[in-house]
N, CA and C of each residue as an Amber inpcrd file, in Angstrom:
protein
   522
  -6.9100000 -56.6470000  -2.8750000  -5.8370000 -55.8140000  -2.3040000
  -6.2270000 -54.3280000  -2.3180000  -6.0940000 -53.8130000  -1.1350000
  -5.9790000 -52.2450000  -1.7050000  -5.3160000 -51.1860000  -2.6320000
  -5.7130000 -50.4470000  -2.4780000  -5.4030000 -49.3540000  -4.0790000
  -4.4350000 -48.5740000  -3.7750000  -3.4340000 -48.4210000  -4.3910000
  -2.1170000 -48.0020000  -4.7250000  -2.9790000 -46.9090000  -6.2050000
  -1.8870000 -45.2930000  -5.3200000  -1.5040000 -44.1550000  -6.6090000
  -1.1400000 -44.8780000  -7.9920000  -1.5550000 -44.3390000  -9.2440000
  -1.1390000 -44.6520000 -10.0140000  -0.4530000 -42.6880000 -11.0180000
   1.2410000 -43.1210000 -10.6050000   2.2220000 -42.0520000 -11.2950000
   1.7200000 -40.7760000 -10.0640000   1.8710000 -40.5970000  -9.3820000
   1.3290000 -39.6710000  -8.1450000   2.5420000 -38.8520000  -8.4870000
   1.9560000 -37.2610000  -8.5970000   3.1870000 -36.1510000  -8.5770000
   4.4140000 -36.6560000  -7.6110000   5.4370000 -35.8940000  -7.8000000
   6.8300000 -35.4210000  -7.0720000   6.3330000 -34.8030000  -5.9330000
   6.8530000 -35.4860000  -4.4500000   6.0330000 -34.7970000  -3.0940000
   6.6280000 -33.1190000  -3.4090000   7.5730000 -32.5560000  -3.9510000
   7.4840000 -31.1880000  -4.5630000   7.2330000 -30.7200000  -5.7850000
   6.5690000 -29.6850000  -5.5710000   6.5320000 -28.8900000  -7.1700000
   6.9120000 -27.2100000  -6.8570000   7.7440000 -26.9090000  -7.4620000
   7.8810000 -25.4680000  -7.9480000   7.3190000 -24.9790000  -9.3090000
   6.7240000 -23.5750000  -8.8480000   5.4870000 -23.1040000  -9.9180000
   5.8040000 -21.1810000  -9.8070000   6.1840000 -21.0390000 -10.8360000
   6.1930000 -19.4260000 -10.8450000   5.1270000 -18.6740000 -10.6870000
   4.9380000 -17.4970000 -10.0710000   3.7550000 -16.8050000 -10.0240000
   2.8580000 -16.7850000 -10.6470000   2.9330000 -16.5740000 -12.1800000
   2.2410000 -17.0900000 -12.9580000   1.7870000 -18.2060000 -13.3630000
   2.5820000 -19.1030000 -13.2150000   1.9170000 -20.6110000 -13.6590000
   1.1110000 -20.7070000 -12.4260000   1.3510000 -20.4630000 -10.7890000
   0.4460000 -20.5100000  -9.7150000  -1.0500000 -20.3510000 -10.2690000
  -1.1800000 -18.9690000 -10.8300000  -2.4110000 -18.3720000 -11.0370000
  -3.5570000 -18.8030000 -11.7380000  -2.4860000 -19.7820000 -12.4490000
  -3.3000000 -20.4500000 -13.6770000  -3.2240000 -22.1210000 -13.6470000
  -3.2510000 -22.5250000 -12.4930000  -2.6860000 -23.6300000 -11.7890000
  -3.9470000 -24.7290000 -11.4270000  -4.7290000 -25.6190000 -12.4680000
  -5.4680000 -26.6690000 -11.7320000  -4.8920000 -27.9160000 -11.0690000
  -5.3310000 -28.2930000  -9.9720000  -4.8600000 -29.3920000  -9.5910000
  -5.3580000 -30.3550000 -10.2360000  -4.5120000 -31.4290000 -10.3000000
  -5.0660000 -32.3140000 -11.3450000  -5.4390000 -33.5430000 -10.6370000
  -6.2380000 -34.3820000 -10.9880000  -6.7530000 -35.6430000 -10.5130000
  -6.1660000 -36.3060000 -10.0910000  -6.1130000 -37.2510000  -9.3360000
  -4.7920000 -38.5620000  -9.0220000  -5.5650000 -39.7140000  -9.4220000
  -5.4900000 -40.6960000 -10.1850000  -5.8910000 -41.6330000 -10.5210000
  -5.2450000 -43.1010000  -9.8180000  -6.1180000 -44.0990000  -9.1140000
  -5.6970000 -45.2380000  -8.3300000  -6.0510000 -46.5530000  -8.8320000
  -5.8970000 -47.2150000  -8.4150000  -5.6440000 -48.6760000  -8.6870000
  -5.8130000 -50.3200000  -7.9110000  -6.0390000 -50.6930000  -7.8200000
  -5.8110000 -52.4940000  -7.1170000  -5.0020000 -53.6670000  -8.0500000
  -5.0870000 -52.8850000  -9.2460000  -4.3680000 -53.9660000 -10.4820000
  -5.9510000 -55.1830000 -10.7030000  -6.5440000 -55.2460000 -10.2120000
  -7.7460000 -56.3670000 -10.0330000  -8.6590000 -55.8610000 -10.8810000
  -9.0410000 -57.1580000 -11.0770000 -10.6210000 -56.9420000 -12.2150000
 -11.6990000 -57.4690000 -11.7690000 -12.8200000 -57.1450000 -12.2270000
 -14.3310000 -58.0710000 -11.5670000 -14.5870000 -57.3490000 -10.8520000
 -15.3800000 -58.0060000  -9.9730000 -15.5010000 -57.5850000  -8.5760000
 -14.6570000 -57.2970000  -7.0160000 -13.5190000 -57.4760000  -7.9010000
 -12.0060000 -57.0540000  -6.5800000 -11.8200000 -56.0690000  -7.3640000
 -12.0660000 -55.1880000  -8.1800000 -11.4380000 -54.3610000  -8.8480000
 -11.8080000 -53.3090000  -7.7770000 -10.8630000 -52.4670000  -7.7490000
 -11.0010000 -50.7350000  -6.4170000 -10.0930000 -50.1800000  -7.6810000
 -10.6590000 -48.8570000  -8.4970000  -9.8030000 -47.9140000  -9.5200000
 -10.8940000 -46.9540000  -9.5170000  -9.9490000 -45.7950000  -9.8320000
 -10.7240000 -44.9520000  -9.5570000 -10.0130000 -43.0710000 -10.0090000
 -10.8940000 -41.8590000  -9.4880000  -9.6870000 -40.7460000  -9.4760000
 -10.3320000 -39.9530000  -8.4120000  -9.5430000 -39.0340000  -7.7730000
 -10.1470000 -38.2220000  -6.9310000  -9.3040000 -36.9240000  -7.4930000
 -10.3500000 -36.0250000  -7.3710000  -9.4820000 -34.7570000  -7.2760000
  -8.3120000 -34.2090000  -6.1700000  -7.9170000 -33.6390000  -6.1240000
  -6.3970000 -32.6080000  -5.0060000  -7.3730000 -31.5080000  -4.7190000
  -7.3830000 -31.4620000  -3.4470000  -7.6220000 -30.3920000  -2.4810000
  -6.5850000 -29.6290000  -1.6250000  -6.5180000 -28.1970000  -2.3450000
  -5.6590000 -27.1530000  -1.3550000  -5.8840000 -27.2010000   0.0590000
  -4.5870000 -27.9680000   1.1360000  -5.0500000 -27.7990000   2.4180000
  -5.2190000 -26.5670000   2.9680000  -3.5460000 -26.3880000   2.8470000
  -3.2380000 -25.0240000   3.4140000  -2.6020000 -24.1890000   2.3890000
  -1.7640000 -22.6990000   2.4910000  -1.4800000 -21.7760000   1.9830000
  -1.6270000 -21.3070000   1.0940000  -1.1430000 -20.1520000   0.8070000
  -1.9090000 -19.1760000  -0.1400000  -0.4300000 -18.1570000  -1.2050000
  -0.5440000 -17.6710000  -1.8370000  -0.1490000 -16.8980000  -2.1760000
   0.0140000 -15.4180000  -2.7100000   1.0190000 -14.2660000  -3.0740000
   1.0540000 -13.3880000  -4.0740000   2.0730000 -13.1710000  -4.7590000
   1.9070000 -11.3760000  -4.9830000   3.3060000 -11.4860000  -6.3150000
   4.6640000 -11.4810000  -5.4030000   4.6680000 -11.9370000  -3.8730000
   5.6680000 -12.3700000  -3.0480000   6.3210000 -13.4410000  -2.6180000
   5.3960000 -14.4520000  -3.7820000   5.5760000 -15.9080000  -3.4600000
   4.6940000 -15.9390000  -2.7420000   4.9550000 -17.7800000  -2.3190000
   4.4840000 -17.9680000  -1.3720000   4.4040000 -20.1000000  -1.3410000
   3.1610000 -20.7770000  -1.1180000   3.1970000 -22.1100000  -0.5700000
   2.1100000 -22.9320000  -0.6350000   2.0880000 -24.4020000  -1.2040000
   0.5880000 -24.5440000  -0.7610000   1.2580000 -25.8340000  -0.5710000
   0.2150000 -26.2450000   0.1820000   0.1190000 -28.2880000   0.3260000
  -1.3080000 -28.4150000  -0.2230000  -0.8970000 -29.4520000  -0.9050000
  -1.6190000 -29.9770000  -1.7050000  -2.1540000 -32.0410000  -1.1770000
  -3.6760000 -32.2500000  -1.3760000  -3.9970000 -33.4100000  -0.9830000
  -4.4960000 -34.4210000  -1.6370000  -4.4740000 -35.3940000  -1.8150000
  -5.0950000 -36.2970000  -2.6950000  -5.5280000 -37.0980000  -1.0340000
  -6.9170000 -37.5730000  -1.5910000  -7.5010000 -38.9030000  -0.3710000
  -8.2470000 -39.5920000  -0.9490000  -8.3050000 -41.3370000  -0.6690000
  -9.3090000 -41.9280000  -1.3450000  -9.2040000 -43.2010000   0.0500000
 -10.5970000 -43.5830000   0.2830000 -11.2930000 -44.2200000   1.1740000
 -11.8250000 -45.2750000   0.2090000 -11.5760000 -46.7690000   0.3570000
 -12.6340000 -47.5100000  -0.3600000 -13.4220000 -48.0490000   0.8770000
 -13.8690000 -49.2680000   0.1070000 -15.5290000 -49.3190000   0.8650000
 -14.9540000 -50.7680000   2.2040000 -14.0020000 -51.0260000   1.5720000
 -13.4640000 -51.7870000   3.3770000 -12.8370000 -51.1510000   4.1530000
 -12.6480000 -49.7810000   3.9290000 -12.1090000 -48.6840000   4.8060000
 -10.3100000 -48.2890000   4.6550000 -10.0020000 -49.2440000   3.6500000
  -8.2140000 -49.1870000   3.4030000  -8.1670000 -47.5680000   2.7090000
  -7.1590000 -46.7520000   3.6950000  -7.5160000 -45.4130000   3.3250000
  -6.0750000 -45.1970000   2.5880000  -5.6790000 -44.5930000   1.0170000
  -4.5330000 -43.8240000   0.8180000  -4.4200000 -42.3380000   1.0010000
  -3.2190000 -42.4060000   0.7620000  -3.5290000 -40.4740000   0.7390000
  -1.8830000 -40.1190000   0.4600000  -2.0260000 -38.6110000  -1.0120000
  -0.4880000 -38.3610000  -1.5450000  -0.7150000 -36.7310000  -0.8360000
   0.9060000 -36.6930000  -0.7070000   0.4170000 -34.9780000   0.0640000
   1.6310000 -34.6250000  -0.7880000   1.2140000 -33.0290000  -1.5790000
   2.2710000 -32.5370000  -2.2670000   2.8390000 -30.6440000  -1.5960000
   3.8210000 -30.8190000  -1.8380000   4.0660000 -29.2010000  -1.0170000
   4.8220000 -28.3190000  -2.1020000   4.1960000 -27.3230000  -2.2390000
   4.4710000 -26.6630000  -3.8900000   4.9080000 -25.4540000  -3.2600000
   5.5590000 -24.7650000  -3.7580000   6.4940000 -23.7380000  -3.5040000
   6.2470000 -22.7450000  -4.8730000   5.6780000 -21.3330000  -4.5070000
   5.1830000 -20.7140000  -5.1800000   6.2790000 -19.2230000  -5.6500000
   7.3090000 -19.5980000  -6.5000000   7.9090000 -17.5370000  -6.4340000
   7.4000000 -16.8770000  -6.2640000   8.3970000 -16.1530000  -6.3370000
   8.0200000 -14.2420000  -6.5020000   7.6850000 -14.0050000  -7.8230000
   6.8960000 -13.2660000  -8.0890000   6.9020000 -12.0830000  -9.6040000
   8.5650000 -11.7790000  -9.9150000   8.6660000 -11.9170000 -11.4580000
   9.4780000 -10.8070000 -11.0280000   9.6520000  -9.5430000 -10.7550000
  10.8260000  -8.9150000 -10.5580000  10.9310000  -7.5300000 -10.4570000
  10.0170000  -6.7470000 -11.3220000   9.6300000  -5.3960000 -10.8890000
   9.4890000  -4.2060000 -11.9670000  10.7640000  -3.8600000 -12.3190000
  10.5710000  -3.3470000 -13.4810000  11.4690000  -2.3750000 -14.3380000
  10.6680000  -0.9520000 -14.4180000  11.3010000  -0.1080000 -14.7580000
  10.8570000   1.5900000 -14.9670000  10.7550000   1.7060000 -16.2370000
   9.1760000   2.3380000 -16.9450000   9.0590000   2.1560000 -18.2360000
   9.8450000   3.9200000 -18.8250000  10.7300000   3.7930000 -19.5460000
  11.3570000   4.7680000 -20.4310000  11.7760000   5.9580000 -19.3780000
  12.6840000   5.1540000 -18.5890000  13.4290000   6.0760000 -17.6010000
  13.8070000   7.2860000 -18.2170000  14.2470000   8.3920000 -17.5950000
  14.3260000   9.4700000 -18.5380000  15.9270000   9.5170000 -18.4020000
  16.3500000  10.0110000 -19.1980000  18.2030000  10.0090000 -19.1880000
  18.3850000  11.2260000 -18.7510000  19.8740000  11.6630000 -18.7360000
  20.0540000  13.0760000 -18.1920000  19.9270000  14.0110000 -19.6320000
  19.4620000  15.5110000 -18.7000000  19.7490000  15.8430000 -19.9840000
  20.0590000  17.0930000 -19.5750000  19.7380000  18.4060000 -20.7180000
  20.3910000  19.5380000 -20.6200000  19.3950000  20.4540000 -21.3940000
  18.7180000  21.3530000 -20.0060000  17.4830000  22.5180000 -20.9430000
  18.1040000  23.8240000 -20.3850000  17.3620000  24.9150000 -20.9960000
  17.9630000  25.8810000 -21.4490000  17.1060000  26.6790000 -19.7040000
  17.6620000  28.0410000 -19.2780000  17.1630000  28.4010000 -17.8340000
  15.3370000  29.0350000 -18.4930000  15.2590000  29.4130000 -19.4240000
  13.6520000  29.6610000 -19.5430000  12.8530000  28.2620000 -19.3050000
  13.4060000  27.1260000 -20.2210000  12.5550000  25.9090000 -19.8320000
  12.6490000  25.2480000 -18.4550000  13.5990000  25.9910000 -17.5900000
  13.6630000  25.2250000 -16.1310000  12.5150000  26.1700000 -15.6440000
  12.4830000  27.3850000 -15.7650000  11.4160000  27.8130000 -15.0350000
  10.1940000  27.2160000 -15.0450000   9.7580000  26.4980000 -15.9800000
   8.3360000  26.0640000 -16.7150000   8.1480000  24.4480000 -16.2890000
   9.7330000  24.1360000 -15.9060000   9.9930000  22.7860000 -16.0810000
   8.9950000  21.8670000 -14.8620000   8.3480000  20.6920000 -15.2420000
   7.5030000  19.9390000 -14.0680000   8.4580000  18.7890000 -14.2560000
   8.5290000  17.9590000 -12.9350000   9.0520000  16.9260000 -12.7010000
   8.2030000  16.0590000 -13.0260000   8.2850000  14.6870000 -14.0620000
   7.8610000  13.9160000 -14.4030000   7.2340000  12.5740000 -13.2540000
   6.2870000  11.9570000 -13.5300000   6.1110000  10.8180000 -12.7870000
   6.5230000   9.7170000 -13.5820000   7.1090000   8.8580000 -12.8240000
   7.8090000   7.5520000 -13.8790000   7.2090000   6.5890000 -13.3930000
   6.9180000   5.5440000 -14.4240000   6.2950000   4.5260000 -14.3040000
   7.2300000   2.9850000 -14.1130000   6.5080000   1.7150000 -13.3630000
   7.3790000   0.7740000 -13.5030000   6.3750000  -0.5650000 -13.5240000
   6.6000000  -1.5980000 -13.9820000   6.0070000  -2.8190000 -14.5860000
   6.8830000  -3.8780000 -14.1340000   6.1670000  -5.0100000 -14.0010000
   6.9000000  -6.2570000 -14.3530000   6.2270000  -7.1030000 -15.3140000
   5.3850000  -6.3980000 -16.0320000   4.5250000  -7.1250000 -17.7400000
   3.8630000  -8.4380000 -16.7080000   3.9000000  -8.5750000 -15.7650000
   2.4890000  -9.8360000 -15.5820000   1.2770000  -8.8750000 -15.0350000
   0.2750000 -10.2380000 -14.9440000  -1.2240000  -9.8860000 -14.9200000
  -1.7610000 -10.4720000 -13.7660000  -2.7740000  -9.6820000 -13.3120000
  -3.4090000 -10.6470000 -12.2120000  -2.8430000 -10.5430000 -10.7570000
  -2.9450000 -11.2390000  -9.9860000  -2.2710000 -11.5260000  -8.8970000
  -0.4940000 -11.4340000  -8.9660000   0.2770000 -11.2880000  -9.4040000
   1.6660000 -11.6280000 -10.0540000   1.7760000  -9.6920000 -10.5600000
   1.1370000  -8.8110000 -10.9240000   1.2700000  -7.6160000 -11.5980000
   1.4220000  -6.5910000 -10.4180000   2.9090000  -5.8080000 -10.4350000
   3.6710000  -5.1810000 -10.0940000   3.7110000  -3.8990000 -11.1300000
   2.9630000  -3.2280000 -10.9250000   2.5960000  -1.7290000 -11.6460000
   2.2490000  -0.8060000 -11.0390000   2.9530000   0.7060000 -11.3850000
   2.1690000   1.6780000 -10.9980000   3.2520000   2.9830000 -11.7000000
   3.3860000   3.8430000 -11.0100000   3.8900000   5.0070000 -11.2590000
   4.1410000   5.4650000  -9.8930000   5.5840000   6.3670000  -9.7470000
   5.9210000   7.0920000  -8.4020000   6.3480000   8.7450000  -9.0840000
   6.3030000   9.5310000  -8.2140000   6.7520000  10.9580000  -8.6910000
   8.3300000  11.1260000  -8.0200000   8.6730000  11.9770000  -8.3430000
  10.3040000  12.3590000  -8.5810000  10.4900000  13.3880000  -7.4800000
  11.5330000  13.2310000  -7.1290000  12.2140000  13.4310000  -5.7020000
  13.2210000  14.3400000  -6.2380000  13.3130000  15.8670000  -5.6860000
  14.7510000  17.0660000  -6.2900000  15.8050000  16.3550000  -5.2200000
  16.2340000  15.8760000  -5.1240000  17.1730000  15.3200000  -4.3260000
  18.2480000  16.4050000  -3.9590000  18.6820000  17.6140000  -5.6700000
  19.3700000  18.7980000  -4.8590000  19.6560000  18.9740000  -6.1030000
  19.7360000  20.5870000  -6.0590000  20.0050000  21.8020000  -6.9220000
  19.3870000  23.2790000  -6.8550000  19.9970000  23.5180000  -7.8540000
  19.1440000  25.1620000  -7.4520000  19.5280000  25.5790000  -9.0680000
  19.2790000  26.8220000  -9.7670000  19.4740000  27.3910000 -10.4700000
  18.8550000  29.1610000 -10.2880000  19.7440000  29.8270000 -11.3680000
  19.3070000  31.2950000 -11.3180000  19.8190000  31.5580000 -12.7130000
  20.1920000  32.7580000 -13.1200000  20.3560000  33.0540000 -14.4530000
  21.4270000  32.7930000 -14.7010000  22.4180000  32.6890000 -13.7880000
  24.1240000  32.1050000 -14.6680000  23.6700000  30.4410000 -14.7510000
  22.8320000  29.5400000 -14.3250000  22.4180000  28.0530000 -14.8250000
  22.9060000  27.3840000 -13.2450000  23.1090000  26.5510000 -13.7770000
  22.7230000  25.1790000 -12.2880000  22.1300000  23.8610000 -12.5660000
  21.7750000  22.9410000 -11.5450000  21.3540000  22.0640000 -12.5100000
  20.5890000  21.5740000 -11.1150000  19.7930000  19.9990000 -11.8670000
  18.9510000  19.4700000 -11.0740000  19.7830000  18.0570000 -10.6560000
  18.7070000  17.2170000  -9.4710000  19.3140000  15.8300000  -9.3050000
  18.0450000  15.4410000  -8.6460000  17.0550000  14.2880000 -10.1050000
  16.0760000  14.2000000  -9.2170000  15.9200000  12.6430000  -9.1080000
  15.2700000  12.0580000  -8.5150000  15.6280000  10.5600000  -8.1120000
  14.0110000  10.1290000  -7.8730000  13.9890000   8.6430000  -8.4910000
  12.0470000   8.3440000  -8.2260000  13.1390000   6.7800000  -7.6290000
  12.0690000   6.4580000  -6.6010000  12.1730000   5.3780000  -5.8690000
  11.1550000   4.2040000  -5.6020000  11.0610000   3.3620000  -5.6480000
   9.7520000   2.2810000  -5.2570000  10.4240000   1.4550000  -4.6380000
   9.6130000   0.7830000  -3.4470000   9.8950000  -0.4490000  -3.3500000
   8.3690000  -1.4570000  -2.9530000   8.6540000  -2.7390000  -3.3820000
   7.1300000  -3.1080000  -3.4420000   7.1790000  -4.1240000  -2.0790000
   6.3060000  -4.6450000  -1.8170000   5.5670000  -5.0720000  -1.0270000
   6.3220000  -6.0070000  -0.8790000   7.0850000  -6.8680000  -1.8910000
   8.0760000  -7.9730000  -1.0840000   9.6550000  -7.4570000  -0.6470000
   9.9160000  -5.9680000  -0.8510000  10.8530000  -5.5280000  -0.5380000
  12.1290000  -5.0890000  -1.7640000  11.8120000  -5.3930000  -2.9280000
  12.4160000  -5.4210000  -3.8900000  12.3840000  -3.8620000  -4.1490000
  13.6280000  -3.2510000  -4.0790000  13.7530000  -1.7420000  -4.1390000
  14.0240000  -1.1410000  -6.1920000  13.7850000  -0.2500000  -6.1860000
  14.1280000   0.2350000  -7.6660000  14.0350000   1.5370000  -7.6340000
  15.4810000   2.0110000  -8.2770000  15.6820000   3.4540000  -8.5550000
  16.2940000   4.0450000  -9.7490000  16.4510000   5.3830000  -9.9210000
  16.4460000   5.7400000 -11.2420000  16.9670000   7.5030000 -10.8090000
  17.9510000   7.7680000 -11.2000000  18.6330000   9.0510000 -11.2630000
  18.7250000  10.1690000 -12.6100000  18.2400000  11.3530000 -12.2470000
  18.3940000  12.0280000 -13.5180000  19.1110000  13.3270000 -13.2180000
  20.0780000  13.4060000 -14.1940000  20.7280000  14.7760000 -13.5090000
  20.2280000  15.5710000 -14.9230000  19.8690000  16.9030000 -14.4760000
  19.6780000  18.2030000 -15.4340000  19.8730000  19.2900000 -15.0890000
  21.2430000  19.5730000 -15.7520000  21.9360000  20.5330000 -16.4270000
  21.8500000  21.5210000 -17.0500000  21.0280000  23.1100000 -16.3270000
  20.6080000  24.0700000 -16.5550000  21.4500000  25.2650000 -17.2750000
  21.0940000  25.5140000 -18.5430000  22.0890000  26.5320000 -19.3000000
  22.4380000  28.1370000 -18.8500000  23.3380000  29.0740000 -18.2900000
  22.7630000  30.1450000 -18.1850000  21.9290000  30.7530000 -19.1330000
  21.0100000  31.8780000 -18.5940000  20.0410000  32.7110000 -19.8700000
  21.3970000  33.3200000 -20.6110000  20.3070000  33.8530000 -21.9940000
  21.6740000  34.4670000 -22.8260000  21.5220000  35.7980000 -22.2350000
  22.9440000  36.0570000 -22.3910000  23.9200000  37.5050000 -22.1080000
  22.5990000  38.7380000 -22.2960000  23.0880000  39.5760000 -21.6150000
  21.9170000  40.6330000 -22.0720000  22.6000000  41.7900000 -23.5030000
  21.5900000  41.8380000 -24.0240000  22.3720000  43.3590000 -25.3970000
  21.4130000  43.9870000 -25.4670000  22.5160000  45.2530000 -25.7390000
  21.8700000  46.6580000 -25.7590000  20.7010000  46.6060000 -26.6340000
């Protein structure tokens, strides 16, 4: 008789970005149930047909094929569905705060950084610089409103607001 899968994956699999990355296909192992010389058992490896992925998700089909020698052909086809990364986060957003009008003069706008802690293909990192979105100051004080923005490559936006609150200089004396 010909050879029948033996326990053949779920025709789906879902796999997070990370598990993708680190993802062997595993053997499929077959069968006839027969011994002797009727025996047909065996394993073949899974071959990626099609798709590909990144930290945007993405898709693959997956193949198992085995041909024996009277030509009875099987074949398991699996279709795996790959997430997204997750999001970045902004490492040590800055809060609002409140400096005095000598340190605004001096003051540089920070670059803020953002992560999503994976590695590899799946790693969503970098740093953006800060946007005055609006203010002004002079010696009676004023304040700032500055804003850093990203959005990455699968569209996932992230922002972060800082307002600072400029003191007037002190009073003048004789």
């Amino acid at each position: 008789p010909p050879a029948q899968w033996i326990n053949p994956p779920a025709p789906t699999l879902t796999l997070s970005c990370d598990e993708a990355q680190n993802y062997a296909i595993p053997d499929l192992f077959y069968t006839n149930s027969a011994s002797g010389t009727c025996e047909i058992a065996g394993s073949v490896p899974g071959n990626l047909q099609s798709g590909t992925f990144d930290e945007c998700g993405g898709s693959w089909i997956l193949l198992w094929e085995f041909t024996d020698n009277c030509g009875n052909r099987i074949e398991h086809i699996q279709n795996v569905t790959i997430e997204p990364a997750p999001s970045p986060e902004w490492i040590n957003p800055p809060a609002d705060i409140t400096i005095s009008c000598d340190e605004a003069q001096n003051y540089s706008f920070p670059d803020l950084g953002y992560t999503n802690t994976e590695s590899g293909i799946c790693e969503i990192a970098g740093s953006v610089s800060a946007t005055l979105q609006s203010g002004s100051f002079d010696e009676c004080g004023g304040g700032w409103v500055l804003t850093w923005a990203f959005t990455d490559r699968c569209g996932k936006t992230l922002n972060h607001t800082q307002n600072i609150t400029i003191e007037p200089a002190p009073s003048p004396e004789w």
